[in-house]
Coordinates of C-alpha atoms in Angstrom, one line a residue:
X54 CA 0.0 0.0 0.0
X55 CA 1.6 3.1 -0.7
X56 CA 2.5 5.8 1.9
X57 CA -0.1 9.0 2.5
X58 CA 1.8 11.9 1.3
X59 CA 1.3 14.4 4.7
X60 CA 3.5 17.0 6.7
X61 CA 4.4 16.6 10.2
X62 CA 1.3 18.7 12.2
X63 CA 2.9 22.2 12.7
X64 CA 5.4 22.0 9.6
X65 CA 4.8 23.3 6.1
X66 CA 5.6 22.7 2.7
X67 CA 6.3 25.9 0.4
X68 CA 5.1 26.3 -3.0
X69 CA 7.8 28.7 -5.6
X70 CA 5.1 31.4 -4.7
X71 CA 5.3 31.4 -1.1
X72 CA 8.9 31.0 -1.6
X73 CA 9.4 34.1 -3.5
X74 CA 7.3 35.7 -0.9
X75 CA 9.2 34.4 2.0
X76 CA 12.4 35.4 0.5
X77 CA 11.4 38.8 0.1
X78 CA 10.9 38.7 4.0
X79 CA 14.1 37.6 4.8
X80 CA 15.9 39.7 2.3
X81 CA 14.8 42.8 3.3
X82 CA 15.6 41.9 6.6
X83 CA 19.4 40.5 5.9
X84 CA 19.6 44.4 4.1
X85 CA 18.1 46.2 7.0
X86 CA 20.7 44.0 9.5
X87 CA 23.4 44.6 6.8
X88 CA 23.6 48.1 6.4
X89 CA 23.7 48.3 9.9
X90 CA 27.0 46.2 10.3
X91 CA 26.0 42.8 11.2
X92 CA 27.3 39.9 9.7
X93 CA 26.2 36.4 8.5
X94 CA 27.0 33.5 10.9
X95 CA 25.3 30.0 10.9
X96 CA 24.9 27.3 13.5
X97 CA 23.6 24.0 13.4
X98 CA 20.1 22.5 13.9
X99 CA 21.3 20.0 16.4
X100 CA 22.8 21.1 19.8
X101 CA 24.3 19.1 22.8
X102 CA 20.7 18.7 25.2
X103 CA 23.7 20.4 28.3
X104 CA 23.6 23.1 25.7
X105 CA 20.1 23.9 25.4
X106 CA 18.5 22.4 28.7
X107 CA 18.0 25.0 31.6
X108 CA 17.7 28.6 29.5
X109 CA 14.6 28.6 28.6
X110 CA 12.6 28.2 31.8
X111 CA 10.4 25.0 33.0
X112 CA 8.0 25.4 29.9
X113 CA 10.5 26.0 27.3
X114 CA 12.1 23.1 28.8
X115 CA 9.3 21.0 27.8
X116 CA 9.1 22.4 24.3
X117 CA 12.4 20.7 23.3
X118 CA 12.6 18.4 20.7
X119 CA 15.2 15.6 21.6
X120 CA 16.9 13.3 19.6
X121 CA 17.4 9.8 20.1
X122 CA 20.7 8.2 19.9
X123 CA 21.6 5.9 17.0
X124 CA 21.5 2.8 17.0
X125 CA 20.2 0.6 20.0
X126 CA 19.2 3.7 22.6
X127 CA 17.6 1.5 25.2
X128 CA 21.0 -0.3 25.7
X129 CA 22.3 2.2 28.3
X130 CA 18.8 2.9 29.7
X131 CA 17.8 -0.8 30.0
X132 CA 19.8 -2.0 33.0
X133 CA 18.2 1.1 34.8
X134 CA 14.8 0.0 34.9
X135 CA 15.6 -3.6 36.2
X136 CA 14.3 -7.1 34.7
X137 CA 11.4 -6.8 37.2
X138 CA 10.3 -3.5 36.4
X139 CA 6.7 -2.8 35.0
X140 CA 5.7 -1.7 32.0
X141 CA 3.5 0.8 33.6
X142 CA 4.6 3.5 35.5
X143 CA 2.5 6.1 38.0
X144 CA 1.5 8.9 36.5
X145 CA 3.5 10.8 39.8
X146 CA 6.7 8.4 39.1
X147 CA 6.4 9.3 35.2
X148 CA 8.0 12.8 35.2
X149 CA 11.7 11.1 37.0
X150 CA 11.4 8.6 35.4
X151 CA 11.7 10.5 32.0
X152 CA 14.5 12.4 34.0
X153 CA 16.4 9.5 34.7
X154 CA 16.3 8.2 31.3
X155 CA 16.9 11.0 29.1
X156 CA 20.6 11.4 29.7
X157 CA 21.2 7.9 29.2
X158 CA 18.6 7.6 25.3
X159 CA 19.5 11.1 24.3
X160 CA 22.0 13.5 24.1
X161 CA 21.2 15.8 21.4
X162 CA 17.9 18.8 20.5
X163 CA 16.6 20.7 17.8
X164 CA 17.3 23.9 18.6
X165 CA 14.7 26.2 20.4
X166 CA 15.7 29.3 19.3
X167 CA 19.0 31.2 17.8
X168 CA 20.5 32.7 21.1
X169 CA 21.6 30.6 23.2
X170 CA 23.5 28.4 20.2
X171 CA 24.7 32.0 19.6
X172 CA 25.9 32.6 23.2
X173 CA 27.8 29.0 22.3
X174 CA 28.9 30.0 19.2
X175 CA 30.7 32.7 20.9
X176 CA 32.7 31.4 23.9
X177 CA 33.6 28.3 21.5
X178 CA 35.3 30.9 18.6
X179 CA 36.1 33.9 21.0
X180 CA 39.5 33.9 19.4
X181 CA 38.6 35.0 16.1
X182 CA 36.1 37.6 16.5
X183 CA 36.3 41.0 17.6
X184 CA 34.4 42.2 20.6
X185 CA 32.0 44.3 19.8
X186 CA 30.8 41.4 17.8
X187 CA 27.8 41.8 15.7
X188 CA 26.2 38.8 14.0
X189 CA 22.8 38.3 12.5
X190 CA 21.1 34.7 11.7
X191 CA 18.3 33.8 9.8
X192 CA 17.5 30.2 10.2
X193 CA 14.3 27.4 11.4
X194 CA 14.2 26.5 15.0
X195 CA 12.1 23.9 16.7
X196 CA 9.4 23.6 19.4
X197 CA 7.3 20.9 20.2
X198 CA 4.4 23.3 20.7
X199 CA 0.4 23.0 19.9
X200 CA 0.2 24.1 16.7
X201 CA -2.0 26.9 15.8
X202 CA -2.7 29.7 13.3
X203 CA 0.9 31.2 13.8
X204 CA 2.4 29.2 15.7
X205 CA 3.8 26.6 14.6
X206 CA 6.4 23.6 15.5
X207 CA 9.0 24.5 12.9
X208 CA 10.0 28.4 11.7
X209 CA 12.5 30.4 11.2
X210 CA 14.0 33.4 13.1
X211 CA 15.7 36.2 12.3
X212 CA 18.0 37.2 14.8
X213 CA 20.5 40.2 14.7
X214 CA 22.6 40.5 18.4
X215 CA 25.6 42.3 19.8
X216 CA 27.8 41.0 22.3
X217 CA 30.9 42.7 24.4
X218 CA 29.2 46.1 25.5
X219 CA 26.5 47.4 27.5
X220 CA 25.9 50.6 25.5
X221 CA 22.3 50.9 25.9
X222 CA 23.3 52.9 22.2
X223 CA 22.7 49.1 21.3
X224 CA 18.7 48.6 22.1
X225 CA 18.4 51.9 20.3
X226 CA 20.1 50.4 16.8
X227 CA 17.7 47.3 17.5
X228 CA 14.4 49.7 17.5
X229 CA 15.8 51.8 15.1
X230 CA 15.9 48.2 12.6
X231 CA 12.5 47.4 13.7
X232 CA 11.0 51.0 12.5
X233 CA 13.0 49.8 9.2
X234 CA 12.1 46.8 8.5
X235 CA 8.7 46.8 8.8
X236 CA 9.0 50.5 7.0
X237 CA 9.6 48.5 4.1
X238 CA 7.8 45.8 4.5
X239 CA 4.9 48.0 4.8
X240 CA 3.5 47.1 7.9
X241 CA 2.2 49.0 11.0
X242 CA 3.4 48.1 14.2
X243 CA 3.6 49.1 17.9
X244 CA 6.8 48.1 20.4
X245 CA 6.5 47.6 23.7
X246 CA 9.5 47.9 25.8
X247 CA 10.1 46.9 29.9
X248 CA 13.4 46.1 31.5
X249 CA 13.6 42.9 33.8
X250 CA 15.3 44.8 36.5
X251 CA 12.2 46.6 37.0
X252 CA 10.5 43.4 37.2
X253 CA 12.6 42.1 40.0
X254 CA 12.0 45.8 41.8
X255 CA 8.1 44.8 41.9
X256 CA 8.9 41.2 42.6
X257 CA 11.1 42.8 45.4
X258 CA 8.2 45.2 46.3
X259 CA 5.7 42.9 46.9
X260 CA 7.6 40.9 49.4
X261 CA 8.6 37.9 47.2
X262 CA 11.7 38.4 45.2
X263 CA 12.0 34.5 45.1
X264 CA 9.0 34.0 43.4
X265 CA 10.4 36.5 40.4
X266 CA 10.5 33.8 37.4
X267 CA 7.1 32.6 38.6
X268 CA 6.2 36.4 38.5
X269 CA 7.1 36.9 35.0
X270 CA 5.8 33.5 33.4
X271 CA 2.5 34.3 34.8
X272 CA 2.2 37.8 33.6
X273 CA 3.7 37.3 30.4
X274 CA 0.1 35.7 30.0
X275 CA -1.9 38.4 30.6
X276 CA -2.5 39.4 26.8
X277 CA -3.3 35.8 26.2
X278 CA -5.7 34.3 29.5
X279 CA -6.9 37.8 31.2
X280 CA -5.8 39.6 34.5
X281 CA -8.3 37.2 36.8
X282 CA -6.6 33.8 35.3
X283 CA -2.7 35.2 36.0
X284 CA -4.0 35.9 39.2
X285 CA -4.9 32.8 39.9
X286 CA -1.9 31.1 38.3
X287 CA 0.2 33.3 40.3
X288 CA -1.5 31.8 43.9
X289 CA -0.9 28.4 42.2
X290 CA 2.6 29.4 41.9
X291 CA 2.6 30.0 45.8
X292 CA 2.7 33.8 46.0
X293 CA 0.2 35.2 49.1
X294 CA -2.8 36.7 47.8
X295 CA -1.8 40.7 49.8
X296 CA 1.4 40.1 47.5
X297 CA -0.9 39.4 44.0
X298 CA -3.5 42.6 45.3
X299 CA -0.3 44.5 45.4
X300 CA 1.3 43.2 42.2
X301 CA -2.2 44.3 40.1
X302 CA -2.4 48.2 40.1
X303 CA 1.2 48.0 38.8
X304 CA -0.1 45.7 36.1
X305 CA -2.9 47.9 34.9
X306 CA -0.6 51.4 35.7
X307 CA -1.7 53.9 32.6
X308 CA -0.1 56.6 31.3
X309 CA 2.7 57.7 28.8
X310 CA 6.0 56.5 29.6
X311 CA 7.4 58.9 32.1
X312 CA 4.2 58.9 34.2
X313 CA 4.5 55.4 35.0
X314 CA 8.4 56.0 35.2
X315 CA 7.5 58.3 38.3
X316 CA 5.3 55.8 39.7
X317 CA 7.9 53.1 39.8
X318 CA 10.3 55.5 41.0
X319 CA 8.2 55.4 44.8
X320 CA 7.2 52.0 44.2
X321 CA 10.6 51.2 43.9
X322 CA 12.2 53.1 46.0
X323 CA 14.2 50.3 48.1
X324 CA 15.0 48.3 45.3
X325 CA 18.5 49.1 44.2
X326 CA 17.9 46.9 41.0
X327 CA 14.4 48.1 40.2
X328 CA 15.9 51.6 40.3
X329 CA 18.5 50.7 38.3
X330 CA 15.8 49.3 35.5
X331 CA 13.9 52.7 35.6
X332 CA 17.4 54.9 34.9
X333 CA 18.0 52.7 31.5
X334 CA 14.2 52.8 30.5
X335 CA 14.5 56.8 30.7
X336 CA 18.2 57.0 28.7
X337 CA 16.1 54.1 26.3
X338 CA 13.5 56.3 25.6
X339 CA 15.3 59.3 25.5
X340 CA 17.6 58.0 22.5
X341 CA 14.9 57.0 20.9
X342 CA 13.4 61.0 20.8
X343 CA 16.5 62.0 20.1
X344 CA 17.1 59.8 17.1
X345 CA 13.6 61.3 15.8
X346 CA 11.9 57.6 15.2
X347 CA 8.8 57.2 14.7
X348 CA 7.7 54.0 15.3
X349 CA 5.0 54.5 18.2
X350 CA 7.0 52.7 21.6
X351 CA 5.4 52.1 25.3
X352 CA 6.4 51.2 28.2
X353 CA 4.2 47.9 29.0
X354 CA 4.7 46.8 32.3
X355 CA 2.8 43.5 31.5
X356 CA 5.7 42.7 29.4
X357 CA 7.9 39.6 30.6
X358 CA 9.0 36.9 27.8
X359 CA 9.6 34.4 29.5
X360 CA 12.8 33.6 29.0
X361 CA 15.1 33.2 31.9
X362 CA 18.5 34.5 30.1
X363 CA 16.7 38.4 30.0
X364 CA 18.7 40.8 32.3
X365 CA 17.8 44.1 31.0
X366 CA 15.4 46.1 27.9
X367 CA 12.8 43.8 26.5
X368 CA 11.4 44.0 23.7
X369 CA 8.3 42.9 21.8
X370 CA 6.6 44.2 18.4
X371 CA 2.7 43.3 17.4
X372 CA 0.9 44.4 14.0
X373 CA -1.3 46.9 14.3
X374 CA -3.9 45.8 11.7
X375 CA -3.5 42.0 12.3
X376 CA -4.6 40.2 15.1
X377 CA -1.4 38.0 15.5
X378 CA 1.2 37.4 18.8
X379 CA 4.4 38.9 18.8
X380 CA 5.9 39.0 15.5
X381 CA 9.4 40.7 16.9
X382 CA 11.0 40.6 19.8
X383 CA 14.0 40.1 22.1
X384 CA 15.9 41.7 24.7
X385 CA 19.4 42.3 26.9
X386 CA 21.1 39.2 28.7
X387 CA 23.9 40.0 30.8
X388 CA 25.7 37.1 31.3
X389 CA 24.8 34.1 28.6
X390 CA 27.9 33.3 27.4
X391 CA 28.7 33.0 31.5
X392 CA 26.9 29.6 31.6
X393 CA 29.4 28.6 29.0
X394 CA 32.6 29.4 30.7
X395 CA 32.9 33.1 29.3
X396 CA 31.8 35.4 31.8
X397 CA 30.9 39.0 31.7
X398 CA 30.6 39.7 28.1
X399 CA 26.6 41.6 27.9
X400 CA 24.6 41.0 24.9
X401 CA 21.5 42.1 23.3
X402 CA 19.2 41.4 20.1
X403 CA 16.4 40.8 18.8
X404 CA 14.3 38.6 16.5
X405 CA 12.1 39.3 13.8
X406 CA 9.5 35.6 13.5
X407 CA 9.5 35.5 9.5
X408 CA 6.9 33.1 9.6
X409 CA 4.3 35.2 11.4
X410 CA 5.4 38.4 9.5
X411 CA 4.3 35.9 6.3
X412 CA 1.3 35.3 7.8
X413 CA 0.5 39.0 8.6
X414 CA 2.0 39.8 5.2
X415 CA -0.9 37.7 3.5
X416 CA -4.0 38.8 5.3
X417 CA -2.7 42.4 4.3
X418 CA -1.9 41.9 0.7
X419 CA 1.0 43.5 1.0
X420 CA 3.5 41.7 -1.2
X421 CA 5.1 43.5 -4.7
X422 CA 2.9 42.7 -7.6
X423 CA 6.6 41.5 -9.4
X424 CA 6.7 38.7 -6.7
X425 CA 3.6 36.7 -8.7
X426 CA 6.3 35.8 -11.3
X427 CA 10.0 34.0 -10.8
X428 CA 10.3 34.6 -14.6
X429 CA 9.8 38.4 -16.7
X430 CA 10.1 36.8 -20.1
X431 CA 8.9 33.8 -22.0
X432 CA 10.3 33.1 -25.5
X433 CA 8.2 31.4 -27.4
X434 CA 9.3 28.2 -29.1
X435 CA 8.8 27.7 -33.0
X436 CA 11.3 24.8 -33.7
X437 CA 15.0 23.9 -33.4
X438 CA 16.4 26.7 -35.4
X439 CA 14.2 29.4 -33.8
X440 CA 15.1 27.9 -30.2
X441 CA 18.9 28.2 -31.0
X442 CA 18.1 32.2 -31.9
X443 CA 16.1 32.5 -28.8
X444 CA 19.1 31.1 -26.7
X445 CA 21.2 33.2 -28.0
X446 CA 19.2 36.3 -26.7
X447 CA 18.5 35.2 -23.4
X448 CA 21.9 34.7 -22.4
X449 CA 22.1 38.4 -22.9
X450 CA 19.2 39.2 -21.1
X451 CA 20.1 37.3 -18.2
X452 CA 23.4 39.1 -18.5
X453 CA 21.6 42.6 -17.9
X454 CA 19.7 40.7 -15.0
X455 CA 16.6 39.6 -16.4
X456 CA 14.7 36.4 -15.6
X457 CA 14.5 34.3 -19.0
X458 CA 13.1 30.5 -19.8
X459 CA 12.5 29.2 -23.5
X460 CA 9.2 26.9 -23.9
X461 CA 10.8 23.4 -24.2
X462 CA 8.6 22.6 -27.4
X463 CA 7.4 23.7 -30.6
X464 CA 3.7 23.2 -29.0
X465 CA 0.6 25.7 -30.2
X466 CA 0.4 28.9 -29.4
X467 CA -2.2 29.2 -27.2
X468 CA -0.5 26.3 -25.3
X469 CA 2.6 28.1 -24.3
X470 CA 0.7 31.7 -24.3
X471 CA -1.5 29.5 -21.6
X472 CA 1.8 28.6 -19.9
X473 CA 2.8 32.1 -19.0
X474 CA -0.1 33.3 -18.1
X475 CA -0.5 30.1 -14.9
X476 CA 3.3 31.4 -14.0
X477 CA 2.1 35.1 -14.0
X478 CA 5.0 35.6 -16.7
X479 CA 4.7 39.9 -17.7
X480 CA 5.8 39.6 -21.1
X481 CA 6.3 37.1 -24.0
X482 CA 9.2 37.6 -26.3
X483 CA 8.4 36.7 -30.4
X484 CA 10.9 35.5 -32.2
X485 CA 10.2 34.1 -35.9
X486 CA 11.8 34.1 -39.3
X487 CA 10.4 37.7 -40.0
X488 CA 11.5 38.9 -37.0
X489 CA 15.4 37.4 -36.9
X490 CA 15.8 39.5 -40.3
X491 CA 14.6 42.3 -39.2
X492 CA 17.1 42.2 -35.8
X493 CA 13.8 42.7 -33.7
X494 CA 11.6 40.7 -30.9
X495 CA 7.8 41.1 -30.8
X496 CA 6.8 41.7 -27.2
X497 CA 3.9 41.0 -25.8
X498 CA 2.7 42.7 -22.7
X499 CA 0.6 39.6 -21.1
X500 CA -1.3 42.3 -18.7
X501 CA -2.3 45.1 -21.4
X502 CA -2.4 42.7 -24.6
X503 CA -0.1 45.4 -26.4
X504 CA 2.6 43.4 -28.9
X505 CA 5.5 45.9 -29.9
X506 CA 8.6 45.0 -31.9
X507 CA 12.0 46.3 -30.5
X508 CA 15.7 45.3 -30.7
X509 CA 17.6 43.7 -27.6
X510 CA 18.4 46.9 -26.5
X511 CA 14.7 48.2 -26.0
X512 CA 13.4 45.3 -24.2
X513 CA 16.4 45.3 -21.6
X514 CA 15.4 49.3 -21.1
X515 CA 11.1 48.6 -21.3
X516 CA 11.7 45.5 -18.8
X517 CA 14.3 47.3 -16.5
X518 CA 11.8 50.6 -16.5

């Protein structure tokens, strides 16, 4: 019987269309990171599971996709379990025993995201790169999430970070390339900035510094469940209810940015750290006045990302006239490349999710008409003799950079006429007895119907136009 042709759920096949699409994504971001000074690096789908375990929280933990070992991978696991042992387990024993065995059935994961194989990539080549050191990454990451209307279990990133300085300069640039980038993508967006000192400061305010991850991965869910469930996920979490009633006018705190930034400034008042947070969000905003962009930024103190790695500025980007999740975001980390063995070397970044910028991309029409087509011209095939002339001429039009393909066969007219007009081909090049004397091409505008002859000079010029 043969095999159902399907994707993995939460994986997607591309058609040429989509792909030109996509690629215009990621070009005009790889020009935005460019001209800015970043530079190309790659780093592989696999990591070590010591690499990626621990740095993305307990639930980004549990998104990992791990990789069994070749070969027989109960080997090493079997003598563990014991030749009495059941086949069923307790639902209570379930999650140490998966502990217990993992180490010994897998050593390797897809990667979650580009950052921490980045913070890898730079304590293991520290010796050839130059600190400030800015790179920029554009490629699929893994999770083994629920998939969903975008979201999805395998996409891409496209990450541009800085390590070796603390400039706060830095998370200026990286709003700066968000304004341009979706500038030319032609997209509206808000950024919402916050600074995880300042979240420590309220943990630290409301009596339970301890409980700050649990803070931030409940809150982070407020856009997503509504203030009454984080409330309740943060008493799950074990935090005192006077602690969550004091935590709550902070979340809903209104305002423009330095009204809230004089609110903090009593609320946190004996938090060294939180203070600290508020000084960088007022030189962060004020650079970004001063360097006259427009892209409309907020302080959002609901603003977490979950991520344990974030030290300083967060940041995250929605569409204005989509309703989609983040489609941009990132932040500072002090001290990644510290679990590495390189300590003290500050980084910051961010990461534009091309796959939801696709998605938002579509519902907005907002893709080049020129995208429809991979090829501008279609020569039209009379025979052997004419095919020979017509090869002749598109090697000189792809010289001057111009898409060509010849119709493989001498088939009707209307056949091959019908052929460009499925690819969304623009014009249709005429090439005949007649025409070969006179030195000309008859082209046909497939859009407005209009057939003009013209040398290989013209068309280059008409097409290039």
């Amino acid at each position: 019987m043969a095999t159902k042709p399907i994707t993995v759920k939460g994986t997607r096949d591309f058609t040429p269309l989509q792909m030109r699409r996509r690629n215009y994504i990621f070009d005009t971001i790889k020009e935005v990171y460019r001209l800015h000074g970043y530079l190309p690096i790659e780093t592989p789908a696999m990591e070590t599971l010591s690499t990626l375990m621990g740095k993305y929280g307990e639930e980004g933990d549990k998104l990992l996709f791990k990789i069994l070992n070749s070969g027989n991978f109960m080997e090493k696991a079997a003598p563990q379990a014991g030749p009495d042992a059941p086949c069923r387990v307790e639902a209570e024993d379930s999650a140490l025993l998966s502990r217990n065995l993992l180490p010994k059935i897998s050593e390797k994961g897809l990667r979650y995201d580009l950052t921490v194989p980045f913070a890898r990539f730079v304590v293991q080549h520290q010796g050839e790169i130059t600190f400030p050191f800015k790179r920029y990454q554009l490629q699929p990451v893994w999770r083994a999430d629920r998939p969903q209307k975008g979201r999805y279990r395998e996409f891409y990133q496209c990450d541009a970070d800085v390590v070796g300085s603390d400039s706060l300069l830095y998370e200026a640039e990286l709003v700066q390339m968000i304004q341009e980038v979706f500038q030319r993508l032609g997209i509206r967006v808000q950024v919402k900035i916050n600074n995880r000192k300042i979240l420590y400061g309220i943990a630290h305010a409301v009596g339970c510094p301890e409980k700050m991850t649990d803070i931030t991965v409940a809150i982070d869910k407020l856009d997503k469940i509504g203030l009454e469930a984080v409330k309740a996920e943060l008493a799950e979490r074990g935090l005192p209810s006077e602690a969550v009633e004091k935590l709550v006018p902070v979340l809903l705190l209104q305002g423009d940015t330095e009204a809230k930034l004089k609110v903090l400034q009593d609320y946190l008042k004996d938090s060294e750290v939180g203070l600290k947070g508020i000084e960088e969000m007022r030189t962060l905003f004020t650079y970004i006045a001063d360097m006259g962009l427009s892209v409309p930024c907020e302080l959002d103190l609901t603003l977490a990302r979950g991520l344990n790695y974030y030290t300083g500025a967060i940041f995250e980007v929605k569409a204005e006239d989509v309703q989609m999740g983040s489609i941009c975001g990132g932040g500072r980390y002090d001290d990644l490349t510290g679990i590495f063995g390189l300590k003290g070397v500050s980084g910051v970044g961010i990461s534009f999710g091309a796959d939801r910028i696709y998605d938002v991309m579509n519902d907005l029409n907002l893709y080049p008409e020129a995208l429809n087509s991979g090829t501008q011209v279609l020569f039209v095939n009379f025979g052997e003799k004419e095919a020979v002339w017509c090869f002749a001429l598109a090697s000189k039009l792809r010289e001057a950079g111009i898409s060509v393909e010849i119709y493989p066969s001498a088939a009707k007219l209307g056949k091959q006429f019908s052929y460009a007009d499925s690819l969304h081909i623009p014009f249709v090049a005429v090439l005949g007895e007649k025409e070969h004397e006179q030195g000309v091409v008859v082209l046909k505008d497939m859009k407005s119907g209009e057939q003009t002859p013209l040398t290989l000079e013209e068309i280059i010029k008409k097409i290039q136009a």
